[in-house]
Tab-separated table of C-alpha atoms in Angstrom:
chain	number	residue	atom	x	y	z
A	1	UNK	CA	89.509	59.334	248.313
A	2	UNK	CA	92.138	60.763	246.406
A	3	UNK	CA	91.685	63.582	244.737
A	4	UNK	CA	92.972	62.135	241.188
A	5	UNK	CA	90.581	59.150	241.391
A	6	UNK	CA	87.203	60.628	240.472
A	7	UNK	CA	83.986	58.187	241.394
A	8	UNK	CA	81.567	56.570	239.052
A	9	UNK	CA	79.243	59.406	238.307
A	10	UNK	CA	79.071	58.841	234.812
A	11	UNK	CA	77.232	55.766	235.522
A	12	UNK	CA	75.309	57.135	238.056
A	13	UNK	CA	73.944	59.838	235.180
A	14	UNK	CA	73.395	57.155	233.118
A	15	UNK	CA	71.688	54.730	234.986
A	16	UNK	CA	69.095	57.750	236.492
A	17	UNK	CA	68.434	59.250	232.388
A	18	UNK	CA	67.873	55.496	231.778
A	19	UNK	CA	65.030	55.174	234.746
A	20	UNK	CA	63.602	58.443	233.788
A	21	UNK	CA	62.877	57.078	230.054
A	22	UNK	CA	64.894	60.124	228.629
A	23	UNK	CA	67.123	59.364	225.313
A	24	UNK	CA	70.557	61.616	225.027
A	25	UNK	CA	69.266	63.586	222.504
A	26	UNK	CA	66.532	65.124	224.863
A	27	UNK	CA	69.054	65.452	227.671
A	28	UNK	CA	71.408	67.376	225.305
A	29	UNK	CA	68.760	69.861	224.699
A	30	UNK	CA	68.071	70.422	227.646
A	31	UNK	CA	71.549	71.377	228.836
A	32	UNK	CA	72.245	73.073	226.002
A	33	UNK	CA	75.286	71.005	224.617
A	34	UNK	CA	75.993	68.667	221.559
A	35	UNK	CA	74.423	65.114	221.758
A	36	UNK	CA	78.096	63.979	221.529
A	37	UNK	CA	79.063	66.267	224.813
A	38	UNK	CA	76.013	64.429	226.799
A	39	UNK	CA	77.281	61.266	225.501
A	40	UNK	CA	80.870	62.439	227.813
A	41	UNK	CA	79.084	62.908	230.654
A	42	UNK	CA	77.951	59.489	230.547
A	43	UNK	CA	81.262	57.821	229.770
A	44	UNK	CA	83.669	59.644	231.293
A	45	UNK	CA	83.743	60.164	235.397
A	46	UNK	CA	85.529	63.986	235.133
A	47	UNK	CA	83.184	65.538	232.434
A	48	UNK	CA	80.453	66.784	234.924
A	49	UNK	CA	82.869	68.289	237.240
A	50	UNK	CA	84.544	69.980	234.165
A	51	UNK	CA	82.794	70.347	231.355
A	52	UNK	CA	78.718	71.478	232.654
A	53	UNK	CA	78.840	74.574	234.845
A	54	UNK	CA	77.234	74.700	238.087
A	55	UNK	CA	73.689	76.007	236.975
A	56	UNK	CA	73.547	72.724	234.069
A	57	UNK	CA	74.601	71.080	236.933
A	58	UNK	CA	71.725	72.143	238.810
A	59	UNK	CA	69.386	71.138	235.955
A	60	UNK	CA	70.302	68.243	235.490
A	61	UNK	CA	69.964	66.784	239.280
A	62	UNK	CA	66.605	68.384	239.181
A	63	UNK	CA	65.481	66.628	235.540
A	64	UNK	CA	66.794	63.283	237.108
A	65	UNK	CA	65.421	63.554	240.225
A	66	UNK	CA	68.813	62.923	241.708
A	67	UNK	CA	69.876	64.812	244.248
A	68	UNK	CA	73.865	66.352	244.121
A	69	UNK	CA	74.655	63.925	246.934
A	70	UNK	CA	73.776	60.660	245.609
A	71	UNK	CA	75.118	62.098	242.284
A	72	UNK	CA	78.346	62.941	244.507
A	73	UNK	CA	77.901	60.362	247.691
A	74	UNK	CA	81.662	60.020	247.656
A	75	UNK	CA	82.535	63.398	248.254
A	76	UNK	CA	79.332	64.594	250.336
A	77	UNK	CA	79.491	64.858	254.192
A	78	UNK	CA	76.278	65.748	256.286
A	79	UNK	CA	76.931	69.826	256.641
A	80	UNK	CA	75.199	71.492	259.732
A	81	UNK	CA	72.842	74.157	257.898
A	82	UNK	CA	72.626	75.422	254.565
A	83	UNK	CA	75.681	76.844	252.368
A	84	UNK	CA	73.981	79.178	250.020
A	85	UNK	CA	75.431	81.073	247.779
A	86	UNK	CA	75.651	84.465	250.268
A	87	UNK	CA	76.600	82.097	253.645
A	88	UNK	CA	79.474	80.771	251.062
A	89	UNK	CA	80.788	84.357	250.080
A	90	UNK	CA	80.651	84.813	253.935
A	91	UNK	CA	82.792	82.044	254.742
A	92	UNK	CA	85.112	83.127	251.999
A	93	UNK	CA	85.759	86.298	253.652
A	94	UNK	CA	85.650	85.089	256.958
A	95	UNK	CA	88.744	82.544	256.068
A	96	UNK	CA	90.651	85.366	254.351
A	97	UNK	CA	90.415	87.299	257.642
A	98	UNK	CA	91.297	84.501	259.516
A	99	UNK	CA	94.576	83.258	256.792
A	100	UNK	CA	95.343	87.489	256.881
A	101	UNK	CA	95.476	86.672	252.971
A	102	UNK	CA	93.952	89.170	250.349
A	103	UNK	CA	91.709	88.263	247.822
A	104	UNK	CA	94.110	88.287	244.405
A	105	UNK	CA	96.400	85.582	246.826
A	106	UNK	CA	92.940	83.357	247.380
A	107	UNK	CA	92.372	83.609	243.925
A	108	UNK	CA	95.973	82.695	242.935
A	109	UNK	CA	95.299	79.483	245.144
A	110	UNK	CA	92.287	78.571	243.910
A	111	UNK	CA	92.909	79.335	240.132
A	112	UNK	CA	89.268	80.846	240.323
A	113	UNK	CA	87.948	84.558	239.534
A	114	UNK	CA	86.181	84.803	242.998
A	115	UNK	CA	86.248	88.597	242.590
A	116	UNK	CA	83.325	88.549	240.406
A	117	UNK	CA	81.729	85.932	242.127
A	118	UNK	CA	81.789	87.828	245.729
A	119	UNK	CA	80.279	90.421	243.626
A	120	UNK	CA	77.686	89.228	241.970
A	121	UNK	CA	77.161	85.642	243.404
A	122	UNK	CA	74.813	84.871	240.589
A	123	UNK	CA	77.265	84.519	238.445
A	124	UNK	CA	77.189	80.944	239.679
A	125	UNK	CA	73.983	79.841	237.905
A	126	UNK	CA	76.338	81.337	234.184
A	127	UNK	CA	78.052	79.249	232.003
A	128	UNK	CA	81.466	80.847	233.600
A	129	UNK	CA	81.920	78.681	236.589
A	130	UNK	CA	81.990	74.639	236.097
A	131	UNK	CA	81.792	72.462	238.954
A	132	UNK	CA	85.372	72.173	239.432
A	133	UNK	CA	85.774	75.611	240.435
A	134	UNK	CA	83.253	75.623	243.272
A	135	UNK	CA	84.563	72.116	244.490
A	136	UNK	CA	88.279	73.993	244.393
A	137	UNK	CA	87.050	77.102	246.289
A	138	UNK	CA	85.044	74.717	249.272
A	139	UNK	CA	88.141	72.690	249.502
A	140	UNK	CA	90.327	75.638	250.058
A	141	UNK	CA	87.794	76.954	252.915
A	142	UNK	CA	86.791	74.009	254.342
A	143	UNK	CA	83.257	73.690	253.232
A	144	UNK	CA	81.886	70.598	251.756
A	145	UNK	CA	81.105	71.644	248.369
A	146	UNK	CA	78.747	68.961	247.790
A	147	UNK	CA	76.085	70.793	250.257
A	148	UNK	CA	77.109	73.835	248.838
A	149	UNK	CA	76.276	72.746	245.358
A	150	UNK	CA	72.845	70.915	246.691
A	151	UNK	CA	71.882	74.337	248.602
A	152	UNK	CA	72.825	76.335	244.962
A	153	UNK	CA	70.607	73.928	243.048
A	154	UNK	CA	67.671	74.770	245.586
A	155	UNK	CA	68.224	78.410	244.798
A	156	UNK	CA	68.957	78.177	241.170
A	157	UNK	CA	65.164	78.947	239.371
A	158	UNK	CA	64.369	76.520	236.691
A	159	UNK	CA	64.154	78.537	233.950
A	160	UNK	CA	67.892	79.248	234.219
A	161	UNK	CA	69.284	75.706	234.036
C-alpha cells in the first residue's frame, strides 16, 4: 500500500459506533472533541491518524471494542513480542547506534520531538503526539507501528483516554 492511499477506517469507526448503539454526540464526549470533529473521523480516512492523538486513539479502540489492528488491518503485520512504550524508546536508540546518527538528525527525519518522548515516554498517552507521529517514528525504525500502538493502548489506563 502506498503510503498516500490511506484505507477505509473511517468506515470501519463508523460501522463499530453503529454496532455498539453509540450516537456521535456521546462519542464526541468521550474523546473530548466537537460533535462536528467526530463526525471527520467518520468521513474522512486521514482524520484518525491526524487529528486524535495516540491516547484518544487508545480510547476509542477500547469504547468500540475494536482492536488497533482490525481498525488498521492494512498496515498491521504479526510482530514477535510486545512493543511497549520503553521496548520502543529502546529500539530507537538501538537504530541510532546502529545509523551512527544523533538524535536532533532522527528527529529532523522524522519531523517528531522524540527528545521529550525518550524522556518521558508518557507523553504518548497527551494530546501532543497524534497517530501520525508514532506511525512516522516505527516506519523510520522498522517497527510495525500498528503493534506498537495496540501494545500502548494496553498500557494506556482508562481514565486517561
Amino acid at each position: 500500500m502506498a503510503h498516500n492511499e490511506t484505507p477505509p477506517y473511517a468506515a470501519r469507526l463508523r460501522t463499530a459506533r453503529e454496532q455498539t448503539g453509540r450516537s456521535i454526540d456521546e462519542m464526541a464526549a468521550l474523546l473530548g472533541v466537537t460533535r462536528e470533529a467526530y463526525w471527520d473521523l467518520e468521513s474522512y480516512d486521514d482524520e484518525v491518524l491526524t487529528c486524535l492523538s495516540i491516547a484518544q486513539v487508545a480510547g476509542l479502540c477500547r469504547t468500540l471494542g475494536l482492536a488497533p489492528r482490525a481498525v488498521f488491518a492494512e498496515e498491521s503485520r504479526d510482530e514477535p513480542g510486545a512493543i511497549t512504550l520503553e521496548v520502543l524508546g529502546l529500539k530507537i536508540q538501538a537504530h541510532l547506534q546502529a545509523e551512527q546518527m544523533d538524535l536532533s538528525a532522527f528527529e529532523a527525519r522524522v519531523g517528531w520531538d522524540v527528545a521529550t518522548w525518550l524522556e518521558r515516554p508518557q507523553e504518548f498517552f497527551t494530546a501532543r503526539y497524534p497517530v501520525e507521529a508514532l506511525r512516522d517514528i516505527c516506519q523510520a525504525i522498522g517497527v510495525n507501528w500498528v503493534a506498537a500502538l495496540s501494545a500502548i493502548a494496553c498500557q494506556q489506563p482508562d481514565e486517561d483516554a
